[in-house]
Coordinates of C-alpha atoms in Angstrom, one line a residue:
M195 CA 3.9 16.8 -34.3
N196 CA 1.3 13.9 -32.4
I197 CA 2.9 11.0 -31.6
G198 CA 0.1 9.9 -29.7
A199 CA -0.8 6.9 -32.2
R200 CA 2.3 3.7 -31.0
T201 CA 4.4 2.4 -33.4
R202 CA 6.9 -0.5 -32.5
R203 CA 8.4 -0.7 -36.4
A204 CA 12.1 -0.1 -36.0
L205 CA 12.8 -1.6 -32.5
Q206 CA 16.9 -1.2 -32.7
P207 CA 19.1 0.6 -30.0
G208 CA 18.8 4.3 -31.1
A209 CA 22.5 5.1 -30.5
K210 CA 24.2 6.0 -33.8
R211 CA 26.8 3.8 -35.4
G212 CA 29.9 5.3 -34.2
T213 CA 29.4 6.2 -31.0
A214 CA 29.3 2.0 -29.7
R215 CA 32.4 2.2 -28.2
M216 CA 31.3 5.3 -25.0
L217 CA 27.9 2.9 -25.6
A218 CA 30.0 -0.6 -24.4
T219 CA 31.7 1.5 -21.7
A220 CA 28.3 2.7 -20.4
V221 CA 27.1 -0.6 -20.3
L222 CA 29.9 -1.3 -18.1
A223 CA 29.5 0.5 -15.5
L224 CA 25.6 0.3 -15.1
T225 CA 24.4 -0.3 -12.0
A226 CA 21.5 -1.4 -10.4
I227 CA 20.7 -0.9 -6.7
G228 CA 17.3 -3.1 -5.7
T229 CA 13.6 -3.1 -5.9
G230 CA 12.4 -2.0 -2.9
Q231 CA 8.6 -1.8 -2.4
V232 CA 4.8 -0.4 -3.3
V233 CA 4.3 2.7 -1.5
I234 CA 0.2 3.4 -1.4
G235 CA -1.2 6.9 -0.5
T236 CA -1.1 10.4 -1.7
G237 CA 2.0 12.2 -2.5
T238 CA 3.9 9.0 -2.7
V239 CA 5.2 11.1 -6.0
Q240 CA 5.9 14.1 -4.6
A241 CA 5.8 17.5 -6.4
A242 CA 8.9 19.0 -6.8
Y243 CA 7.6 22.7 -5.5
P244 CA 6.3 23.9 -2.8
A245 CA 2.6 25.7 -3.3
I246 CA 3.3 28.2 0.0
L247 CA 1.4 31.6 -1.3
G248 CA 3.2 34.2 -1.9
Q249 CA 7.2 31.7 -2.0
T250 CA 9.0 33.3 -5.1
I251 CA 12.0 31.4 -7.1
A252 CA 14.5 33.0 -8.3
A253 CA 17.0 31.5 -11.2
G254 CA 20.1 30.0 -9.6
R255 CA 17.5 29.0 -6.5
E256 CA 17.4 25.2 -5.5
I257 CA 13.1 24.3 -5.3
A258 CA 12.2 22.9 -2.4
A259 CA 10.3 19.1 -2.2
M260 CA 6.5 20.3 -1.4
T261 CA 5.5 16.9 0.5
T262 CA 1.8 15.2 1.5
N263 CA 0.6 14.4 4.7
T264 CA -0.6 10.1 3.9
S265 CA -2.2 10.1 6.9
Q266 CA -4.8 12.7 5.0
T267 CA -5.3 10.2 2.4
R268 CA -9.0 9.0 1.9
P269 CA -9.6 5.9 2.2
E270 CA -11.3 5.9 -1.6
T271 CA -8.4 7.0 -2.6
S272 CA -6.4 4.6 -0.9
A273 CA -8.5 2.1 -1.8
F274 CA -8.1 2.7 -5.6
K275 CA -4.5 2.8 -5.6
Q276 CA -4.3 -0.5 -3.9
S277 CA -6.8 -2.5 -6.5
L278 CA -4.4 -0.4 -9.4
T279 CA -1.0 -2.0 -7.0
R280 CA -2.7 -5.4 -7.2
A281 CA -3.5 -5.2 -10.6
L282 CA -0.2 -4.4 -12.0
D283 CA 1.3 -7.1 -9.5
R284 CA -0.8 -9.6 -10.9
Y285 CA 0.6 -8.5 -14.5
L286 CA 3.5 -7.8 -14.0
D287 CA 3.9 -11.4 -12.0
D288 CA 4.4 -12.9 -16.1
V289 CA 6.6 -10.3 -16.9
P290 CA 10.2 -11.2 -17.0
G291 CA 12.4 -8.2 -15.2
Q292 CA 11.2 -5.0 -12.7
V293 CA 9.3 -2.4 -13.6
A294 CA 8.4 1.2 -11.8
V295 CA 6.2 3.4 -12.0
S296 CA 5.2 6.9 -11.7
V297 CA 2.4 8.7 -12.7
R298 CA 0.4 12.9 -11.6
D299 CA -2.4 13.8 -13.5
L300 CA -2.2 17.7 -13.1
S301 CA -6.0 17.3 -13.8
T302 CA -7.3 16.0 -10.5
G303 CA -3.9 15.9 -8.5
M304 CA -3.9 12.6 -7.6
T305 CA -0.8 10.8 -7.7
Y306 CA 0.6 7.1 -8.1
S307 CA 4.3 5.3 -7.4
Y308 CA 4.7 1.7 -8.5
N309 CA 8.4 -0.1 -7.1
P310 CA 9.9 3.4 -5.9
G311 CA 12.2 1.4 -4.4
L312 CA 14.1 0.7 -8.2
R313 CA 16.5 2.3 -9.9
T314 CA 17.6 2.2 -13.3
A315 CA 20.0 3.5 -15.5
T316 CA 19.0 5.9 -17.6
A317 CA 20.3 5.7 -21.0
S318 CA 18.8 7.9 -23.5
I319 CA 16.2 9.8 -21.1
I320 CA 19.1 11.6 -19.4
K321 CA 19.4 13.7 -22.9
V322 CA 16.2 16.0 -21.3
D323 CA 17.8 16.1 -18.3
L324 CA 21.9 17.0 -20.7
V325 CA 19.1 20.2 -22.8
M326 CA 17.4 21.6 -19.6
A327 CA 21.0 21.5 -18.1
L328 CA 22.4 23.4 -21.1
L329 CA 18.9 26.2 -20.7
L330 CA 19.6 26.7 -17.4
K331 CA 23.3 27.5 -17.5
A332 CA 22.4 29.3 -20.7
Q333 CA 19.7 31.4 -18.7
G334 CA 22.1 32.6 -15.9
R335 CA 24.3 33.6 -18.4
R336 CA 20.9 35.7 -20.2
R337 CA 21.6 34.5 -23.2
D338 CA 19.9 31.8 -25.6
L339 CA 21.3 28.4 -27.2
T340 CA 23.1 29.2 -29.8
A341 CA 21.9 27.6 -33.1
G342 CA 24.6 24.6 -33.3
E343 CA 23.5 24.4 -29.8
R344 CA 20.2 24.0 -30.8
Q345 CA 20.9 22.1 -33.3
T346 CA 22.7 19.7 -30.6
A347 CA 19.7 19.9 -27.8
A348 CA 17.3 18.4 -30.5
R349 CA 19.6 16.3 -32.1
A350 CA 20.3 14.4 -29.3
I351 CA 16.0 14.4 -28.4
R352 CA 14.6 13.8 -31.5
V353 CA 16.6 11.0 -33.5
S354 CA 18.4 9.9 -29.4
D355 CA 21.6 10.8 -31.0
N356 CA 24.1 9.4 -28.3
A357 CA 27.0 12.2 -29.9
A358 CA 24.9 15.4 -29.1
A359 CA 24.3 13.5 -26.0
S360 CA 28.3 13.7 -25.1
A361 CA 28.8 17.4 -26.1
L362 CA 26.3 18.0 -24.0
W363 CA 27.5 16.5 -21.2
S364 CA 30.5 18.6 -21.6
A365 CA 28.9 21.5 -22.0
I366 CA 27.6 21.2 -19.3
G367 CA 30.4 20.5 -17.0
G368 CA 29.7 16.6 -16.7
A369 CA 28.5 15.2 -13.6
S370 CA 29.0 17.8 -11.0
G371 CA 27.5 20.4 -14.1
L372 CA 24.2 17.9 -13.7
A373 CA 24.4 17.0 -10.1
A374 CA 24.1 21.3 -9.5
A375 CA 21.4 21.6 -12.7
N376 CA 19.5 18.9 -10.6
K377 CA 19.6 20.5 -7.4
K378 CA 17.6 23.5 -8.9
F379 CA 15.2 21.0 -10.5
G380 CA 14.5 18.8 -7.5
L381 CA 15.6 15.9 -8.3
R382 CA 17.0 13.5 -4.7
E383 CA 17.2 10.1 -6.5
T384 CA 19.3 10.3 -9.7
E385 CA 22.8 9.9 -9.3
P386 CA 25.3 11.3 -12.4
H387 CA 27.9 8.4 -13.3
P388 CA 31.2 10.8 -12.3
G389 CA 32.7 9.3 -15.6
G390 CA 32.0 10.1 -19.3
A391 CA 29.3 8.2 -19.3
W392 CA 26.2 9.5 -18.9
G393 CA 23.7 6.3 -19.8
A394 CA 25.4 4.7 -16.7
T395 CA 23.5 7.7 -14.4
T396 CA 21.1 6.4 -11.8
T397 CA 17.5 7.5 -11.6
S398 CA 14.1 6.7 -10.0
A399 CA 11.1 7.0 -11.7
A400 CA 9.5 9.6 -9.0
D401 CA 12.9 11.4 -10.4
Q402 CA 12.1 11.3 -13.2
V403 CA 8.4 13.1 -12.7
R404 CA 9.8 16.0 -10.7
L405 CA 11.9 16.5 -13.9
L406 CA 9.2 17.1 -15.9
T407 CA 7.1 19.7 -13.2
A408 CA 10.2 21.9 -14.2
L409 CA 8.8 21.6 -17.6
T410 CA 5.4 22.5 -16.2
S411 CA 5.5 24.4 -13.2
P412 CA 6.0 28.4 -13.8
E413 CA 8.0 27.8 -10.4
S414 CA 10.3 26.1 -13.1
P415 CA 14.8 28.1 -12.7
L416 CA 14.0 27.3 -15.9
S417 CA 11.9 29.4 -18.2
A418 CA 8.1 29.5 -19.9
K419 CA 10.0 30.1 -23.0
N420 CA 12.7 27.5 -22.3
R421 CA 10.1 24.9 -21.6
R422 CA 8.7 24.8 -24.3
Y423 CA 11.0 24.3 -26.7
V424 CA 11.7 21.1 -24.9
L425 CA 8.5 19.9 -25.2
G426 CA 8.4 20.7 -28.7
L427 CA 11.4 19.0 -28.9
M428 CA 9.7 16.0 -27.3
G429 CA 6.4 16.2 -29.4
G430 CA 9.0 15.4 -32.4
V431 CA 10.7 12.2 -31.7
A432 CA 11.0 10.6 -34.8
P433 CA 8.5 8.2 -35.2
E434 CA 10.4 5.3 -34.3
Q435 CA 10.5 6.2 -31.5
A436 CA 7.4 7.4 -30.5
W437 CA 6.7 4.2 -28.5
G438 CA 6.4 3.8 -24.3
V439 CA 4.5 6.1 -22.5
S440 CA 2.3 7.6 -25.6
A441 CA -0.2 4.0 -25.2
S442 CA -1.1 6.1 -22.2
G443 CA -3.3 8.1 -24.7
R444 CA -6.0 7.7 -27.3
E445 CA -5.5 8.0 -30.5
G446 CA -4.8 11.6 -31.3
A447 CA -3.5 12.7 -28.1
D448 CA -0.4 15.2 -27.7
V449 CA 2.4 12.9 -25.9
A450 CA 5.7 14.4 -25.4
L451 CA 8.2 12.4 -24.7
K452 CA 11.5 10.7 -25.1
N453 CA 13.2 6.9 -24.4
G454 CA 16.1 5.0 -23.1
W455 CA 17.4 1.6 -24.5
L456 CA 20.3 -0.4 -23.7
P457 CA 20.8 -4.1 -23.2
R458 CA 23.0 -4.4 -20.3
E459 CA 26.4 -6.5 -19.8
R460 CA 26.5 -6.7 -16.6
H461 CA 23.1 -8.7 -16.5
G462 CA 23.4 -10.8 -19.0
G463 CA 22.7 -8.3 -22.2
R464 CA 19.6 -8.0 -21.2
W465 CA 17.5 -4.7 -21.2
T466 CA 16.4 -1.7 -20.0
V467 CA 14.0 0.3 -21.0
N468 CA 12.3 3.7 -20.0
S469 CA 9.7 6.2 -21.1
I470 CA 9.1 9.9 -19.5
G471 CA 6.5 12.1 -20.9
R472 CA 3.8 14.5 -20.6
V473 CA 0.7 13.0 -22.0
R474 CA -3.0 15.3 -22.6
D475 CA -6.2 13.6 -23.3
R476 CA -9.3 14.5 -23.4
R477 CA -10.1 16.3 -20.1
H478 CA -6.5 15.1 -18.1
T479 CA -3.0 15.9 -18.3
Y480 CA -0.2 12.9 -17.2
M481 CA 3.4 13.2 -16.7
I482 CA 4.5 9.7 -15.8
A483 CA 7.5 8.2 -15.7
V484 CA 8.4 4.1 -16.4
I485 CA 11.5 2.6 -16.0
S486 CA 12.9 -1.1 -16.4
H487 CA 15.7 -3.7 -16.3
R488 CA 16.0 -7.0 -16.7
H489 CA 14.0 -7.4 -20.0
G490 CA 14.5 -10.7 -22.5
S491 CA 14.7 -8.3 -25.5
M492 CA 13.4 -5.3 -26.3
G493 CA 10.7 -5.8 -27.5
A494 CA 9.5 -7.1 -24.5
G495 CA 10.4 -4.2 -22.7
V496 CA 8.7 -1.7 -24.8
K497 CA 5.9 -3.8 -23.7
A498 CA 6.0 -4.3 -20.9
V499 CA 6.5 -0.2 -20.0
E500 CA 3.7 0.8 -22.3
R501 CA 1.0 -2.0 -20.6
V502 CA 2.5 -0.2 -17.6
S503 CA 1.6 3.1 -19.2
R504 CA -1.7 2.4 -20.0
L505 CA -3.1 0.3 -17.2
V506 CA -2.3 3.3 -14.8
T507 CA -3.6 5.9 -16.9
D508 CA -6.5 4.1 -17.2
A509 CA -6.7 3.4 -13.9
L510 CA -6.6 7.6 -13.2
A511 CA -8.8 8.4 -15.4
Q512 CA -11.5 6.4 -14.1
Q513 CA -11.2 8.4 -11.0
G514 CA -11.6 11.9 -12.5

């Protein structure tokens, strides 16, 4: 399903009503960790996989993180990133709340991060991680997902069903199971909640791009078949949830995304709004993650996430 066109209708929480009690628990458990500073230079969003000739990665092994020597950044690249940072500063100066973005343009190899120190609750973007962890567990047992598991995975991602996410959380072994899977996916800044409040897991924008890399890299511990399966679910989210990083693409772009949104009691009811996804638009393919919190309303958070997504990808497109 093509979801490049944005929609803001039905901007209500995507949780099923029967899980309100669980969400309330998650809200109380959410923790914010600082805001950090802007980082400028090549490799700020680091790939989750090394590009070392001849290296192979077997299923079940941790993927090493590829690092980039920022001292070799070309002057024109550095100037471009500084200019983009100033543009984001100008826009966000008038926006209540805090926003971070990480993006990787697979077509050019260029990366960019803004406010990389920000950590927010995942809310429902964690549902992609949960499905991937379930697939990794099934692969280890040399089996496909059952019909029931596939139905649960589809509900979790396509309609953001919280009961389905809770079932996935239990199936993978809760916090410890997610942490083990994330180690293999190359994540370094995601902390699963130790209880059952999966939405209270904290993450960074860069880690979400690393997770997206696990859906596009042939060196991922997930098979090509399973990677296509998850991206297919993300490309078929309910129309009323097709907002967020979809703003990165023009009309008709191929978008696979997952959003998360949650009012936080500890922030006085202010909203956490996140969006992650792969956007294929003309000559560019972006892996992009925007996380944010402390918005006065869900609609305000969606507007900020979409504006930041578009500012960043428009700037990258002009470079390539």
